[in-house]
Amino acid sequence: MSFCKDRSRAIVKINGEIAHISKLPEIFIEVEPFIKCQDFIVEYYLEDTGYFHAEEDGYTWNELSGIFYGPIGELRTSFVPFPDGHHGYKVELYCYGDWRSGCLESPEWYELATYSNARIKSSGITDVRPRDDEAVANSYTLRIINRNGDEEFLQIFDEFPEYEVICGCNIYTEVECKSDNKKGFCCIPCNEIVSKLNALKNKL
């Protein structure tokens, strides 16, 4: 959901407390389920093209698997050079950790495999399941993105976060001033300021 378009700021309260103040609204708030850190078995495939004969193309399917921490994101392949002069493909998974690093708050790309001198046509995930069929416990992530598309805030909550947004002044019709009220600011309409200035001018 989006909030505070054309406003001077956006104050986000989470569970009754101020958690974030953005000075680049309009802001977008996303709340999504987050699978707590645990082992997942990820099975994926690669289809690579080889040359069985001098003038005949062929292809093979390689079924691969690995253990990672959830939640699991997308799979990608990228064309990379190798020191020996050959080229190949690096296969990466976007997730919140793997057996080397443990669980992370922010997702990163992790290398699954690298193939030198291979011509991979396609790749994909065929199965994702908890290791040893452990129970999956859900928590939630709350993410705040500003008008430039930059992520300003990300936090994981054990329960669904209740949030409210307090918007600042209208940047086109109001002037924001400091105040000792609960919000810490007040909004004065521009036409009111202009009216008072004109009245003062007429008295001079």
mmCIF file of C-alpha atoms in Angstrom:
data_model
loop_
_atom_site.group_PDB
_atom_site.id
_atom_site.type_symbol
_atom_site.label_atom_id
_atom_site.label_comp_id
_atom_site.label_asym_id
_atom_site.label_seq_id
_atom_site.Cartn_x
_atom_site.Cartn_y
_atom_site.Cartn_z
ATOM 1 C CA MET A 1 0.000 0.000 0.000
ATOM 2 C CA SER A 2 1.138 3.559 -0.641
ATOM 3 C CA PHE A 3 0.943 6.483 1.764
ATOM 4 C CA CYS A 4 1.608 10.219 1.995
ATOM 5 C CA LYS A 5 1.881 11.212 -1.657
ATOM 6 C CA ASP A 6 2.865 14.901 -2.010
ATOM 7 C CA ARG A 7 3.535 15.167 1.728
ATOM 8 C CA SER A 8 6.624 16.498 3.503
ATOM 9 C CA ARG A 9 7.234 13.335 5.541
ATOM 10 C CA ALA A 10 5.792 10.000 6.556
ATOM 11 C CA ILE A 11 5.902 8.771 10.148
ATOM 12 C CA VAL A 12 5.382 5.025 10.535
ATOM 13 C CA LYS A 13 4.275 3.603 13.871
ATOM 14 C CA ILE A 14 4.540 -0.145 14.399
ATOM 15 C CA ASN A 15 2.715 -1.705 17.322
ATOM 16 C CA GLY A 16 2.144 1.770 18.765
ATOM 17 C CA GLU A 17 5.766 2.967 18.616
ATOM 18 C CA ILE A 18 7.458 5.232 16.048
ATOM 19 C CA ALA A 19 9.664 2.886 14.016
ATOM 20 C CA HIS A 20 10.627 4.997 11.014
ATOM 21 C CA ILE A 21 10.380 8.528 9.605
ATOM 22 C CA SER A 22 10.727 8.957 5.858
ATOM 23 C CA LYS A 23 11.507 12.310 4.278
ATOM 24 C CA LEU A 24 10.976 10.932 0.773
ATOM 25 C CA PRO A 25 7.275 10.050 0.583
ATOM 26 C CA GLU A 26 5.247 8.700 -1.186
ATOM 27 C CA ILE A 27 6.150 5.516 0.705
ATOM 28 C CA PHE A 28 5.114 1.940 0.011
ATOM 29 C CA ILE A 29 4.659 -0.564 2.846
ATOM 30 C CA GLU A 30 4.785 -4.307 2.219
ATOM 31 C CA VAL A 31 4.039 -6.940 4.872
ATOM 32 C CA GLU A 32 4.825 -10.504 3.810
ATOM 33 C CA PRO A 33 5.135 -13.892 5.518
ATOM 34 C CA PHE A 34 8.697 -14.813 6.439
ATOM 35 C CA ILE A 35 9.703 -18.406 7.078
ATOM 36 C CA LYS A 36 11.914 -18.577 10.148
ATOM 37 C CA CYS A 37 15.427 -19.745 9.577
ATOM 38 C CA GLN A 38 15.636 -23.477 8.966
ATOM 39 C CA ASP A 39 17.185 -25.916 6.506
ATOM 40 C CA PHE A 40 15.539 -26.438 3.131
ATOM 41 C CA ILE A 41 16.393 -28.940 0.456
ATOM 42 C CA VAL A 42 16.340 -27.272 -2.948
ATOM 43 C CA GLU A 43 16.282 -29.443 -6.049
ATOM 44 C CA TYR A 44 17.035 -27.718 -9.332
ATOM 45 C CA TYR A 45 17.949 -28.643 -12.887
ATOM 46 C CA LEU A 46 20.236 -27.459 -15.651
ATOM 47 C CA GLU A 47 19.819 -28.146 -19.314
ATOM 48 C CA ASP A 48 23.167 -27.806 -21.062
ATOM 49 C CA THR A 49 23.952 -28.247 -24.711
ATOM 50 C CA GLY A 50 26.976 -30.345 -25.696
ATOM 51 C CA TYR A 51 28.311 -31.760 -28.938
ATOM 52 C CA PHE A 52 28.085 -35.543 -29.133
ATOM 53 C CA HIS A 53 29.436 -35.590 -32.695
ATOM 54 C CA ALA A 54 31.187 -33.103 -34.900
ATOM 55 C CA GLU A 55 28.018 -31.940 -36.637
ATOM 56 C CA GLU A 56 25.307 -33.055 -34.246
ATOM 57 C CA ASP A 57 23.922 -31.148 -31.275
ATOM 58 C CA GLY A 58 22.668 -32.884 -28.175
ATOM 59 C CA TYR A 59 21.490 -31.941 -24.725
ATOM 60 C CA THR A 60 21.501 -33.426 -21.251
ATOM 61 C CA TRP A 61 19.529 -32.794 -18.067
ATOM 62 C CA ASN A 62 21.505 -32.504 -14.844
ATOM 63 C CA GLU A 63 19.382 -32.969 -11.701
ATOM 64 C CA LEU A 64 21.104 -31.265 -8.793
ATOM 65 C CA SER A 65 20.232 -30.428 -5.186
ATOM 66 C CA GLY A 66 21.552 -28.496 -2.194
ATOM 67 C CA ILE A 67 20.649 -27.539 1.378
ATOM 68 C CA PHE A 68 19.895 -23.883 2.108
ATOM 69 C CA TYR A 69 18.053 -21.687 4.591
ATOM 70 C CA GLY A 70 14.629 -20.230 3.736
ATOM 71 C CA PRO A 71 12.759 -18.555 2.387
ATOM 72 C CA ILE A 72 13.927 -19.382 -1.107
ATOM 73 C CA GLY A 73 13.895 -16.841 -3.907
ATOM 74 C CA GLU A 74 14.623 -17.074 -7.606
ATOM 75 C CA LEU A 75 17.247 -19.043 -9.501
ATOM 76 C CA ARG A 76 19.468 -17.406 -12.112
ATOM 77 C CA THR A 77 22.330 -18.294 -14.403
ATOM 78 C CA SER A 78 25.002 -15.863 -15.562
ATOM 79 C CA PHE A 79 27.712 -16.085 -18.206
ATOM 80 C CA VAL A 80 31.175 -15.820 -16.607
ATOM 81 C CA PRO A 81 34.797 -16.058 -17.832
ATOM 82 C CA PHE A 82 37.250 -18.531 -16.323
ATOM 83 C CA PRO A 83 41.019 -18.106 -15.761
ATOM 84 C CA ASP A 84 41.835 -20.900 -18.214
ATOM 85 C CA GLY A 85 40.312 -18.917 -21.064
ATOM 86 C CA HIS A 86 37.129 -20.964 -21.197
ATOM 87 C CA HIS A 87 33.703 -19.580 -20.476
ATOM 88 C CA GLY A 88 30.845 -21.089 -18.571
ATOM 89 C CA TYR A 89 27.862 -20.451 -16.379
ATOM 90 C CA LYS A 90 27.437 -19.639 -12.720
ATOM 91 C CA VAL A 91 24.170 -20.795 -11.148
ATOM 92 C CA GLU A 92 22.911 -18.768 -8.168
ATOM 93 C CA LEU A 93 19.993 -18.894 -5.759
ATOM 94 C CA TYR A 94 18.488 -15.793 -4.116
ATOM 95 C CA CYS A 95 17.748 -16.657 -0.489
ATOM 96 C CA TYR A 96 18.276 -15.711 3.155
ATOM 97 C CA GLY A 97 21.390 -17.775 3.745
ATOM 98 C CA ASP A 98 23.050 -21.144 3.187
ATOM 99 C CA TRP A 99 25.063 -23.676 5.161
ATOM 100 C CA ARG A 100 28.125 -21.442 5.047
ATOM 101 C CA SER A 101 26.639 -18.271 6.521
ATOM 102 C CA GLY A 102 23.480 -19.238 8.424
ATOM 103 C CA CYS A 103 20.348 -17.117 8.410
ATOM 104 C CA LEU A 104 20.457 -13.479 7.259
ATOM 105 C CA GLU A 105 17.895 -10.675 7.614
ATOM 106 C CA SER A 106 18.360 -9.615 3.980
ATOM 107 C CA PRO A 107 18.476 -11.988 0.990
ATOM 108 C CA GLU A 108 21.643 -12.455 -1.053
ATOM 109 C CA TRP A 109 22.745 -14.419 -4.085
ATOM 110 C CA TYR A 110 24.482 -17.733 -3.316
ATOM 111 C CA GLU A 111 26.461 -19.758 -5.789
ATOM 112 C CA LEU A 112 25.099 -23.265 -6.325
ATOM 113 C CA ALA A 113 27.402 -24.442 -9.072
ATOM 114 C CA THR A 114 29.803 -23.183 -11.730
ATOM 115 C CA TYR A 115 30.344 -24.979 -15.041
ATOM 116 C CA SER A 116 33.358 -24.269 -17.201
ATOM 117 C CA ASN A 117 32.993 -24.602 -20.966
ATOM 118 C CA ALA A 118 29.283 -25.397 -20.611
ATOM 119 C CA ARG A 119 26.412 -24.019 -22.663
ATOM 120 C CA ILE A 120 23.408 -23.948 -20.375
ATOM 121 C CA LYS A 121 20.115 -23.438 -22.167
ATOM 122 C CA SER A 122 17.803 -23.211 -19.127
ATOM 123 C CA SER A 123 17.568 -23.787 -15.398
ATOM 124 C CA GLY A 124 14.869 -23.933 -12.756
ATOM 125 C CA ILE A 125 13.782 -25.152 -9.323
ATOM 126 C CA THR A 126 11.880 -28.442 -9.289
ATOM 127 C CA ASP A 127 11.255 -28.839 -5.540
ATOM 128 C CA VAL A 128 11.706 -26.938 -2.262
ATOM 129 C CA ARG A 129 10.915 -28.652 1.036
ATOM 130 C CA PRO A 130 11.942 -28.346 4.704
ATOM 131 C CA ARG A 131 14.751 -30.671 5.711
ATOM 132 C CA ASP A 132 13.500 -33.651 7.743
ATOM 133 C CA ASP A 133 9.958 -32.341 7.213
ATOM 134 C CA GLU A 134 10.308 -29.869 10.091
ATOM 135 C CA ALA A 135 7.282 -27.732 10.925
ATOM 136 C CA VAL A 136 7.382 -24.348 9.198
ATOM 137 C CA ALA A 137 6.748 -21.444 11.589
ATOM 138 C CA ASN A 138 5.764 -18.163 9.968
ATOM 139 C CA SER A 139 6.766 -14.686 11.015
ATOM 140 C CA TYR A 140 6.442 -11.464 8.988
ATOM 141 C CA THR A 141 8.646 -8.895 7.298
ATOM 142 C CA LEU A 142 7.623 -5.240 7.078
ATOM 143 C CA ARG A 143 9.379 -3.342 4.315
ATOM 144 C CA ILE A 144 9.231 0.414 3.588
ATOM 145 C CA ILE A 145 10.213 1.708 0.134
ATOM 146 C CA ASN A 146 10.441 5.423 -0.687
ATOM 147 C CA ARG A 147 9.376 7.281 -3.821
ATOM 148 C CA ASN A 148 12.781 6.656 -5.436
ATOM 149 C CA GLY A 149 12.315 2.918 -5.097
ATOM 150 C CA ASP A 150 14.940 2.610 -2.340
ATOM 151 C CA GLU A 151 14.364 0.361 0.650
ATOM 152 C CA GLU A 152 14.474 2.486 3.817
ATOM 153 C CA PHE A 153 13.313 -0.022 6.413
ATOM 154 C CA LEU A 154 13.127 -3.789 6.822
ATOM 155 C CA GLN A 155 12.314 -5.661 10.024
ATOM 156 C CA ILE A 156 11.187 -9.174 10.898
ATOM 157 C CA PHE A 157 8.347 -9.628 13.412
ATOM 158 C CA ASP A 158 7.218 -12.753 15.236
ATOM 159 C CA GLU A 159 3.576 -11.701 14.806
ATOM 160 C CA PHE A 160 1.705 -9.707 12.174
ATOM 161 C CA PRO A 161 2.805 -6.074 12.744
ATOM 162 C CA GLU A 162 0.050 -3.520 13.291
ATOM 163 C CA TYR A 163 1.111 -0.225 11.756
ATOM 164 C CA GLU A 164 -0.221 3.266 11.151
ATOM 165 C CA VAL A 165 1.137 6.108 9.052
ATOM 166 C CA ILE A 166 1.057 9.804 9.956
ATOM 167 C CA CYS A 167 1.585 12.082 6.981
ATOM 168 C CA GLY A 168 3.297 15.454 7.004
ATOM 169 C CA CYS A 169 2.103 18.643 5.362
ATOM 170 C CA ASN A 170 0.976 19.032 1.769
ATOM 171 C CA ILE A 171 4.076 20.242 -0.076
ATOM 172 C CA TYR A 172 1.975 22.342 -2.475
ATOM 173 C CA THR A 173 -0.486 24.057 -0.139
ATOM 174 C CA GLU A 174 1.054 24.035 3.355
ATOM 175 C CA VAL A 175 4.180 25.047 5.257
ATOM 176 C CA GLU A 176 5.525 22.746 7.955
ATOM 177 C CA CYS A 177 6.556 24.266 11.290
ATOM 178 C CA LYS A 178 8.046 22.758 14.435
ATOM 179 C CA SER A 179 5.609 22.169 17.259
ATOM 180 C CA ASP A 180 5.561 20.615 20.728
ATOM 181 C CA ASN A 181 2.442 18.600 19.889
ATOM 182 C CA LYS A 182 2.497 14.800 19.659
ATOM 183 C CA LYS A 183 3.497 14.830 15.997
ATOM 184 C CA GLY A 184 6.333 17.309 16.511
ATOM 185 C CA PHE A 185 5.134 19.584 13.705
ATOM 186 C CA CYS A 186 2.135 21.535 12.505
ATOM 187 C CA CYS A 187 0.914 22.561 9.065
ATOM 188 C CA ILE A 188 0.024 26.148 8.191
ATOM 189 C CA PRO A 189 -1.982 26.722 4.988
ATOM 190 C CA CYS A 190 -0.098 28.869 2.480
ATOM 191 C CA ASN A 191 -3.177 30.969 1.713
ATOM 192 C CA GLU A 192 -3.430 31.832 5.416
ATOM 193 C CA ILE A 193 0.181 33.040 5.427
ATOM 194 C CA VAL A 194 -0.372 35.064 2.258
ATOM 195 C CA SER A 195 -3.538 36.605 3.730
ATOM 196 C CA LYS A 196 -1.723 37.684 6.894
ATOM 197 C CA LEU A 197 1.184 39.103 4.890
ATOM 198 C CA ASN A 198 -1.218 41.117 2.733
ATOM 199 C CA ALA A 199 -3.007 42.412 5.813
ATOM 200 C CA LEU A 200 0.336 43.435 7.323
ATOM 201 C CA LYS A 201 1.360 45.069 4.048
ATOM 202 C CA ASN A 202 -1.841 47.136 3.970
ATOM 203 C CA LYS A 203 -1.092 48.474 7.459
ATOM 204 C CA LEU A 204 2.328 49.756 6.429
#
